[in-house]
XYZ file of C-alpha atoms in Angstrom:
588
model
C 10.372 -38.332 16.726
C 11.168 -41.651 15.918
C 12.267 -42.370 12.223
C 8.588 -44.547 11.541
C 6.689 -41.480 12.510
C 8.753 -39.174 9.870
C 8.723 -42.474 7.242
C 4.692 -42.270 7.649
C 5.446 -37.995 7.322
C 6.497 -38.899 4.925
C 4.981 -41.745 2.881
C 1.123 -39.448 3.162
C 0.207 -41.282 5.528
C -3.229 -40.129 7.613
C -3.650 -38.942 10.273
C -5.214 -42.269 11.493
C -2.333 -43.895 10.337
C -0.508 -41.489 12.411
C -2.139 -41.387 16.104
C -2.291 -45.928 15.412
C 1.623 -46.023 14.831
C 1.783 -46.691 18.406
C 4.949 -43.990 19.243
C 5.388 -41.837 22.088
C 2.475 -39.431 23.076
C 4.685 -36.368 22.471
C 5.508 -38.118 19.229
C 2.400 -38.266 17.931
C 0.997 -35.403 18.786
C 3.983 -33.447 17.089
C 3.816 -36.217 13.631
C 0.059 -34.924 13.750
C 1.205 -30.905 14.003
C 3.169 -31.463 10.821
C 0.725 -33.434 8.978
C -1.676 -30.559 9.815
C 0.361 -27.716 8.224
C 1.362 -29.823 5.618
C -2.535 -30.279 4.211
C -3.048 -26.882 5.035
C -0.467 -26.077 2.498
C -1.373 -28.529 0.368
C -5.072 -27.034 0.677
C -3.678 -24.061 -0.085
C -1.521 -24.811 -3.313
C -4.532 -25.909 -4.786
C -6.595 -23.262 -4.242
C -4.177 -21.235 -5.321
C -3.862 -23.493 -8.421
C -7.895 -23.050 -8.782
C -7.733 -18.935 -8.517
C -4.539 -18.466 -10.969
C -6.491 -21.362 -13.759
C -9.312 -19.485 -12.952
C -7.508 -16.173 -14.227
C -6.273 -17.770 -16.653
C -9.467 -18.740 -18.025
C -10.584 -15.042 -17.389
C -7.579 -14.445 -20.058
C -8.838 -16.432 -22.579
C -13.012 -15.512 -22.605
C -14.783 -16.290 -25.025
C -17.376 -17.737 -23.257
C -18.660 -16.192 -20.257
C -21.077 -19.282 -19.658
C -18.167 -21.698 -20.504
C -16.007 -19.356 -17.496
C -19.124 -19.197 -14.575
C -19.604 -23.065 -15.327
C -15.669 -23.712 -14.645
C -16.213 -21.172 -11.742
C -18.845 -23.618 -10.155
C -17.125 -26.590 -10.734
C -13.872 -25.521 -9.203
C -16.238 -24.087 -6.039
C -17.066 -27.964 -5.974
C -14.143 -29.705 -6.156
C -11.842 -27.317 -3.357
C -15.209 -27.084 -0.953
C -15.577 -31.137 -1.486
C -19.162 -30.049 -1.200
C -22.100 -32.208 -3.271
C -23.922 -29.583 -5.516
C -22.214 -25.661 -5.997
C -24.130 -23.105 -8.101
C -24.660 -19.570 -8.901
C -27.426 -17.484 -9.479
C -27.787 -13.575 -11.449
C -30.038 -11.203 -9.829
C -32.309 -9.738 -12.398
C -32.868 -6.014 -12.375
C -36.220 -4.690 -11.740
C -38.105 -7.891 -11.142
C -36.240 -8.070 -7.483
C -34.848 -10.962 -6.681
C -32.293 -13.344 -8.395
C -32.226 -16.529 -10.287
C -30.208 -19.947 -11.136
C -27.339 -19.375 -13.919
C -24.827 -22.146 -13.363
C -25.092 -25.339 -11.772
C -22.542 -28.220 -10.997
C -24.014 -31.615 -9.372
C -27.561 -30.478 -9.748
C -29.801 -33.178 -10.372
C -33.276 -31.429 -9.600
C -35.067 -29.530 -12.561
C -37.743 -28.289 -9.828
C -33.966 -26.670 -8.284
C -32.546 -25.307 -11.406
C -34.979 -23.558 -12.160
C -35.673 -21.637 -8.964
C -36.402 -17.906 -8.325
C -35.232 -16.200 -4.623
C -36.943 -12.949 -4.027
C -35.069 -10.605 -2.140
C -34.345 -11.408 1.304
C -36.320 -15.214 1.305
C -34.228 -17.869 1.952
C -30.251 -17.940 2.720
C -29.559 -16.401 -0.977
C -31.949 -14.129 -1.107
C -30.024 -12.717 1.937
C -27.019 -12.477 0.752
C -28.289 -10.885 -2.134
C -29.651 -8.118 -0.493
C -27.576 -7.374 2.176
C -24.542 -8.332 0.263
C -23.181 -10.256 3.272
C -22.094 -14.146 2.959
C -24.232 -16.429 4.791
C -23.380 -19.955 5.622
C -25.144 -22.715 7.376
C -25.060 -26.644 9.028
C -28.662 -27.108 8.032
C -30.779 -24.803 6.456
C -33.923 -26.547 6.436
C -34.168 -25.770 10.330
C -32.202 -22.515 10.464
C -35.053 -20.118 12.024
C -32.396 -16.682 10.414
C -33.474 -17.342 7.434
C -37.276 -16.501 5.965
C -37.899 -19.891 4.543
C -41.043 -19.881 1.395
C -42.594 -22.910 0.552
C -41.050 -23.098 -2.888
C -37.715 -23.097 -1.801
C -38.016 -25.254 0.887
C -39.503 -27.593 -1.625
C -36.977 -27.187 -3.903
C -34.284 -27.226 -1.079
C -35.672 -31.124 -0.277
C -36.420 -32.122 -4.041
C -32.154 -31.704 -4.653
C -31.208 -32.785 -0.488
C -29.344 -29.928 0.236
C -28.762 -29.301 3.742
C -25.728 -27.549 4.809
C -25.193 -24.254 2.292
C -22.368 -21.307 2.505
C -23.549 -18.199 -0.179
C -21.226 -15.537 -0.997
C -22.184 -11.901 -2.539
C -20.830 -11.740 -6.884
C -20.200 -7.762 -6.535
C -19.111 -5.516 -8.766
C -18.071 -1.885 -6.274
C -21.425 -1.543 -4.151
C -23.818 -3.347 -7.190
C -24.130 -6.652 -5.539
C -25.153 -9.349 -9.532
C -25.421 -12.672 -8.374
C -24.644 -15.091 -5.822
C -22.160 -17.565 -5.608
C -23.032 -21.329 -3.756
C -21.792 -24.356 -2.392
C -24.178 -26.729 -0.412
C -23.716 -30.707 0.705
C -26.576 -32.973 1.414
C -25.403 -33.876 5.452
C -24.518 -30.976 8.116
C -21.377 -29.827 8.166
C -19.913 -26.149 9.823
C -18.083 -24.127 6.803
C -14.678 -22.499 8.100
C -13.451 -19.226 7.394
C -11.422 -20.266 4.955
C -13.376 -21.877 3.314
C -15.805 -18.623 3.312
C -12.915 -17.038 2.005
C -12.011 -18.758 -0.749
C -15.755 -18.822 -2.507
C -15.398 -15.344 -2.012
C -12.003 -14.954 -4.182
C -14.091 -17.249 -6.747
C -16.992 -15.485 -6.534
C -14.931 -12.232 -7.233
C -13.478 -14.013 -10.424
C -16.874 -14.346 -11.772
C -18.003 -11.168 -10.802
C -14.749 -9.885 -12.833
C -15.931 -13.050 -15.852
C -19.568 -11.481 -15.961
C -18.412 -7.610 -16.277
C -15.433 -8.486 -18.621
C -18.544 -10.752 -20.613
C -20.677 -7.429 -20.051
C -17.873 -4.937 -21.401
C -16.700 -7.415 -24.658
C -20.847 -7.492 -25.528
C -21.108 -4.112 -25.782
C -17.744 -3.415 -27.428
C -19.281 -6.233 -29.883
C -22.296 -4.391 -30.143
C -20.612 -0.741 -31.213
C -18.643 -2.680 -32.953
C -21.476 -4.719 -34.581
C -24.123 -0.936 -35.297
C -20.547 0.914 -36.497
C -19.928 -1.850 -38.809
C -23.848 -2.148 -39.665
C -23.618 2.077 -40.478
C -20.888 1.768 -42.329
C -21.957 -0.838 -44.421
C -25.705 0.531 -44.747
C -24.013 4.687 -45.506
C -21.881 2.544 -48.104
C -24.910 0.440 -50.219
C -26.629 3.552 -49.756
C -24.466 5.908 -51.516
C -23.351 3.563 -54.245
C -26.875 3.402 -54.958
C -26.838 7.278 -55.605
C -23.546 7.628 -57.270
C -24.575 4.707 -59.189
C -27.904 6.589 -60.317
C -30.715 5.144 -58.760
C -33.426 7.102 -57.814
C -35.398 7.739 -55.018
C -37.663 4.709 -54.854
C -34.349 2.309 -54.870
C -33.014 4.003 -52.056
C -36.385 4.023 -49.930
C -36.449 0.163 -50.534
C -32.931 -0.302 -49.231
C -33.617 1.930 -46.266
C -36.365 0.309 -45.688
C -34.895 -2.817 -46.201
C -32.605 -2.382 -43.530
C -34.556 -0.629 -41.119
C -37.623 -2.976 -41.606
C -40.180 -0.595 -41.920
C -42.208 1.316 -45.354
C -40.220 4.694 -46.047
C -41.693 7.429 -48.080
C -39.581 10.052 -48.817
C -41.385 13.588 -49.605
C -40.103 17.224 -51.537
C -40.562 20.351 -49.623
C -43.901 20.472 -51.181
C -44.866 17.669 -49.812
C -44.785 16.263 -53.445
C -44.366 12.503 -52.952
C -40.817 11.529 -54.363
C -41.192 7.432 -53.743
C -41.617 4.908 -51.613
C -41.243 1.478 -50.458
C -44.184 -0.107 -48.235
C -47.704 1.612 -47.500
C -47.135 5.025 -48.465
C -47.380 7.600 -45.408
C -49.088 11.239 -45.164
C -46.569 14.408 -45.571
C -46.107 15.014 -42.157
C -47.035 17.850 -40.566
C -45.198 20.703 -40.246
C -44.564 21.249 -37.244
C -42.651 17.882 -36.853
C -40.737 18.697 -40.101
C -39.546 21.895 -38.132
C -38.711 20.054 -35.517
C -36.804 17.610 -36.803
C -34.990 21.000 -38.898
C -34.263 22.361 -35.809
C -32.542 19.461 -33.714
C -30.919 17.859 -37.061
C -32.521 15.156 -35.310
C -35.172 12.735 -36.557
C -38.889 13.222 -34.569
C -41.273 10.362 -33.638
C -45.601 11.701 -33.766
C -48.193 8.904 -33.035
C -45.524 5.919 -33.991
C -44.398 7.405 -37.263
C -40.288 8.838 -37.275
C -39.827 12.143 -39.673
C -36.186 13.481 -40.559
C -36.107 16.483 -41.995
C -33.969 15.961 -45.605
C -31.265 18.867 -45.339
C -28.774 20.384 -47.377
C -27.260 22.476 -44.750
C -29.909 25.077 -43.521
C -32.144 24.330 -46.448
C -34.806 22.132 -46.409
C -35.229 19.814 -49.643
C -37.648 17.536 -48.001
C -38.042 14.918 -45.860
C -38.090 11.160 -44.621
C -40.842 8.787 -42.986
C -40.615 5.558 -41.232
C -43.494 4.022 -40.709
C -44.291 0.301 -38.668
C -41.368 1.107 -36.402
C -42.659 2.579 -33.676
C -40.473 1.718 -31.338
C -36.950 2.928 -32.774
C -33.764 2.199 -31.001
C -30.836 4.217 -30.923
C -28.679 2.724 -33.509
C -31.362 2.033 -35.476
C -32.861 5.909 -35.128
C -29.078 6.336 -36.019
C -29.299 4.532 -39.832
C -32.582 6.623 -39.888
C -31.064 9.922 -39.303
C -27.806 8.814 -41.743
C -30.197 7.621 -44.590
C -31.819 11.345 -44.980
C -28.399 12.232 -45.660
C -28.030 10.182 -47.989
C -30.807 11.526 -49.633
C -30.497 14.842 -49.516
C -27.215 13.916 -51.512
C -29.527 12.474 -53.253
C -32.236 15.160 -54.107
C -28.893 17.754 -54.866
C -27.640 15.083 -57.369
C -30.839 15.525 -59.112
C -31.176 18.682 -58.480
C -27.748 19.671 -59.772
C -28.647 17.080 -62.942
C -32.096 19.125 -63.533
C -30.949 22.646 -63.769
C -28.090 21.194 -65.849
C -30.633 20.160 -68.698
C -32.554 23.126 -67.808
C -30.279 25.239 -69.317
C -29.572 23.113 -72.255
C -32.962 23.970 -72.685
C -33.040 27.005 -71.524
C -30.423 28.004 -74.391
C -32.042 26.179 -76.604
C -35.193 27.368 -76.131
C -33.052 31.507 -76.464
C -31.318 30.663 -79.713
C -34.613 29.160 -81.542
C -36.744 32.463 -80.843
C -33.941 34.777 -81.350
C -32.733 33.566 -84.540
C -34.632 30.977 -86.287
C -33.496 31.605 -89.245
C -29.918 31.482 -88.791
C -29.958 27.899 -88.720
C -32.665 26.139 -88.366
C -30.746 22.812 -88.841
C -28.742 22.623 -86.090
C -31.410 24.114 -83.656
C -33.104 20.753 -84.493
C -30.367 18.699 -84.047
C -30.113 20.573 -80.533
C -33.605 19.853 -79.694
C -33.241 16.015 -80.964
C -30.215 15.571 -78.578
C -32.298 16.510 -75.509
C -35.378 14.172 -76.965
C -37.219 17.465 -78.223
C -38.609 16.900 -82.253
C -39.051 20.319 -83.679
C -40.277 18.696 -87.030
C -44.009 17.655 -84.678
C -45.885 19.930 -83.874
C -45.668 22.333 -80.469
C -47.999 24.922 -78.553
C -45.932 27.420 -77.733
C -46.842 28.533 -74.097
C -45.897 32.503 -72.602
C -46.383 32.319 -69.031
C -46.102 35.218 -66.317
C -46.858 35.201 -62.477
C -46.364 38.273 -59.716
C -46.206 35.369 -57.561
C -42.774 34.218 -57.662
C -39.639 34.274 -60.315
C -39.587 33.242 -63.450
C -36.616 30.871 -62.466
C -39.310 29.519 -60.350
C -41.734 29.493 -63.093
C -40.028 27.817 -65.393
C -39.200 25.099 -63.103
C -42.742 24.802 -62.095
C -43.774 24.447 -66.284
C -40.755 22.069 -67.546
C -42.485 18.889 -65.661
C -45.678 19.223 -68.015
C -42.969 20.432 -71.131
C -40.970 19.070 -73.352
C -38.912 22.007 -74.170
C -39.226 25.070 -71.722
C -36.675 27.997 -70.673
C -36.504 31.838 -70.227
C -36.962 34.010 -73.432
C -36.718 38.370 -73.549
C -38.007 38.113 -69.653
C -40.906 35.273 -70.329
C -41.796 32.000 -69.648
C -41.843 29.828 -72.321
C -43.062 26.362 -73.258
C -43.307 24.017 -76.080
C -46.225 21.483 -75.594
C -47.410 18.480 -77.504
C -50.967 19.333 -78.579
C -52.620 16.229 -77.296
C -51.090 16.938 -73.625
C -53.574 18.246 -71.290
C -51.300 21.256 -70.183
C -51.506 22.428 -74.472
C -54.707 23.448 -72.310
C -54.134 27.256 -70.855
C -56.559 27.304 -69.195
C -55.925 23.603 -67.384
C -52.787 24.718 -67.001
C -52.824 27.369 -65.354
C -54.623 26.071 -62.538
C -51.981 23.321 -61.876
C -48.912 25.501 -61.280
C -50.920 28.070 -58.883
C -50.142 25.540 -56.485
C -46.166 25.042 -57.304
C -46.147 28.729 -58.017
C -47.402 29.547 -54.447
C -50.200 32.440 -56.825
C -51.694 32.453 -60.182
C -50.134 31.930 -63.420
C -50.995 33.954 -66.391
C -50.793 31.686 -69.698
C -51.000 32.300 -73.420
C -50.995 29.857 -75.906
C -50.508 29.717 -79.847
C -49.947 27.014 -81.746
C -49.395 23.713 -82.578
C -46.804 25.009 -85.009
C -43.382 22.865 -86.560
C -40.010 23.494 -87.021
C -37.652 26.652 -86.037
C -39.154 29.619 -88.101
C -43.046 28.170 -87.130
C -42.442 28.001 -83.478
C -40.819 32.052 -83.886
C -44.062 32.714 -85.006
C -46.419 31.175 -82.673
C -43.938 32.883 -79.833
C -45.063 35.843 -80.983
C -48.602 35.482 -81.589
C -49.244 33.531 -78.334
C -47.168 36.962 -76.526
C -49.653 39.040 -77.530
C -52.151 37.425 -76.431
C -50.357 37.007 -72.507
C -50.496 41.515 -73.270
C -54.085 41.408 -73.997
C -54.675 39.060 -71.318
C -53.180 41.595 -68.805
C -55.011 44.083 -70.609
C -58.149 42.545 -69.890
C -57.424 41.926 -66.276
C -57.532 38.167 -66.973
C -54.018 37.898 -64.840
C -54.570 33.905 -63.613
C -56.432 33.188 -66.312
C -54.992 31.195 -69.789
C -56.282 31.869 -73.437
C -55.051 31.137 -77.293
C -54.298 33.595 -79.655
C -57.566 32.603 -81.510
C -60.021 33.127 -78.155
C -58.952 36.547 -77.767
C -59.748 36.823 -81.740
C -59.358 40.630 -82.846
C -59.561 41.674 -79.395
C -55.802 40.878 -79.130
C -55.392 42.396 -82.103
C -56.408 45.544 -80.565
C -54.746 45.545 -77.483
C -51.869 43.754 -77.915
C -48.243 45.460 -78.759
C -46.832 45.718 -81.593
C -50.439 44.232 -83.064
C -49.739 42.053 -86.542
C -52.319 43.694 -88.786
C -51.478 41.437 -91.608
C -50.964 38.470 -89.624
C -54.574 39.025 -88.270
C -55.779 39.908 -92.024
C -54.017 36.288 -93.052
C -55.102 34.338 -90.148
C -59.087 35.743 -90.921
C -59.567 36.078 -94.686
C -56.274 33.603 -95.900
C -58.146 31.190 -97.997
C -60.787 33.614 -99.670
C -57.394 35.643 -100.873
C -55.723 32.361 -101.943
C -58.650 31.255 -103.591
C -59.176 34.646 -105.539
C -55.697 34.840 -106.144
C -55.120 31.425 -107.643
C -59.089 31.746 -109.426
C -59.426 35.364 -109.989
C -62.461 35.196 -108.358
C -63.808 37.690 -106.548
C -65.119 36.358 -103.052
C -63.645 39.380 -100.551
C -65.326 41.637 -102.707
C -68.719 39.607 -102.411
C -68.171 39.803 -98.795
C -67.425 43.667 -98.871
C -71.055 43.971 -100.915
C -72.664 40.856 -98.672
C -72.225 43.168 -95.663
C -72.768 46.408 -96.830
C -76.095 45.470 -97.733
C -76.771 44.110 -94.208
C -77.131 40.727 -94.721
C -79.692 40.537 -97.724
C -78.507 39.000 -101.001
C -80.978 41.299 -103.463
C -79.338 44.395 -102.706
C -75.677 42.761 -102.670
C -76.317 41.194 -106.463
C -77.303 44.776 -107.259
C -74.200 45.810 -105.650
C -72.484 43.475 -107.563
C -74.169 43.649 -110.867
C -74.791 39.895 -110.958
C -77.512 37.391 -110.557
C -78.670 36.644 -107.150
C -77.969 32.935 -107.122
C -74.837 34.114 -108.179
C -74.718 35.721 -104.735
C -75.878 32.498 -103.344
C -72.885 30.358 -104.473
C -70.178 32.360 -104.134
C -71.705 32.659 -100.231
C -71.793 28.703 -100.581
C -67.547 28.857 -101.732
C -66.869 31.262 -98.447
C -68.222 28.781 -96.076
C -66.207 25.504 -97.750
C -63.189 28.052 -97.242
C -63.892 29.647 -93.683
C -66.486 27.212 -92.736
C -70.176 27.128 -91.771
C -69.494 29.755 -88.520
C -68.344 32.730 -90.261
C -71.565 34.356 -90.369
C -72.008 33.840 -87.351
C -72.107 37.107 -85.234
C -68.382 36.533 -83.838
C -66.836 35.060 -86.632
C -68.914 38.244 -89.031
C -67.268 40.379 -86.745
C -63.882 39.539 -87.142
C -64.683 38.716 -91.357
C -65.857 42.794 -91.682
C -62.922 43.897 -88.874
C -60.198 41.952 -90.750
C -62.014 43.303 -94.328
C -61.906 46.901 -93.017
C -58.239 46.389 -92.376
C -57.225 44.429 -96.081
C -59.027 47.298 -97.472
C -56.219 50.158 -95.421
C -53.638 48.339 -95.642
C -53.861 47.633 -99.959
C -51.658 49.424 -102.134
C -53.675 52.734 -103.880
């Protein structure tokens, strides 16, 4: 080989320049072989550099589309083609669609979708094998369709090569290189494009993993943030409504919280009906949220105990992350209800102890009792109706808890449930209260009332009267009813244990007795003579030895003291009993 040929090779001359040098044919042939070898080495170095750059891009993966765009661009540069592009298989859609292009000018081609087996790309996606053609428009190996051929013509493509993007046995897309003139693609070019396709598949798989990790991290962070927010609300003293509003804000629906009896405790948004018992039971058994007719329900549990339920509406479809958030909200709601119950139980103990002390020794330190009552928001100086309650359907503790919501003060005394209610409240009516408590108690509740009374001593006396009234009601078979001591009258005196005879006489005759004591009159004697005479004024005046007008005037005074109903059949009966007891209990 001549020095001239060596100088041309060293200078990087082309094959045409070497052939035109006019050297010996054998020397020229050797020079051309060396040139081809050097060109192959250079090409492989460029290909390796491109693959290394691609791997480096994958290591710094931040944007999947940017990496795929880089791979497609390198495919175009390395294969020296006019256009390169990448399509992705769409799961369930039965085809592959354009994802990234380089050198493409046709909007129709960029939006192209190939069905499985259609065109060159559809065949690669279907068979997971590379295909190449020097002249696609005339190649009969491929299934030509109108939309595909129109897009290929619009882009002006002739020669096309496509290789599969595969993850294991799954084909996720196709990488292409194409020229606008006929061209035969070599096996080396197919191998190079396949290597780039492998990198593209890795990029897509890494991106999926990173997106999954990011989504999982975001889900955990969102759940933790929601849990911390809800817990802070509970520990900060917020109520059920505030917690419901926070949960609704996180999940984007309407939230309703019910207790175990179905009573609404709080909500945010449109109210929801109490879920069916079988739905709550299913959630309680599984410990998971249960959907029925587009409504999600989660049992609120404290261990095995059912505290209530939380209901979500407006979110028929709930992804797993939101479902877990909803279930976590039920745990926080359970914490709230347990704290509320603990607080209520502590308050009930304080109030119950006050009731017991108030009725056990009202005269021991009345000022201290009044002060203790004031600290729990009860003014013992104001009048209160005293109620005594009894039910065989539930425990005394449950009955006390049920009546506590209607009373200023409630507790247990002498194995009885006692409540103090302001006289203007509906619960001060024993009959109404008996009806209101039948549901929460799970059966009939008997309620006896006395008063209103004020002060420790007055309330203790009213309690004794209400207790006698309750015993009389039970003796009369009036379980599940309500009555006052005044309604039972002398029947209560006759049937109540340890009857307060003097108290009954005072309650009926008190104003007349006091008037006689102050004025020295004989109104009580006049009543005795009047009833003894059968209500005849003439016969009564003979027994009293006074004028008939005097008898009439005395009876008018009695009406002023006792009210106009004293002479009615019921009033007269009670008056005669009180007069008889008064005569029998007077000292000789």
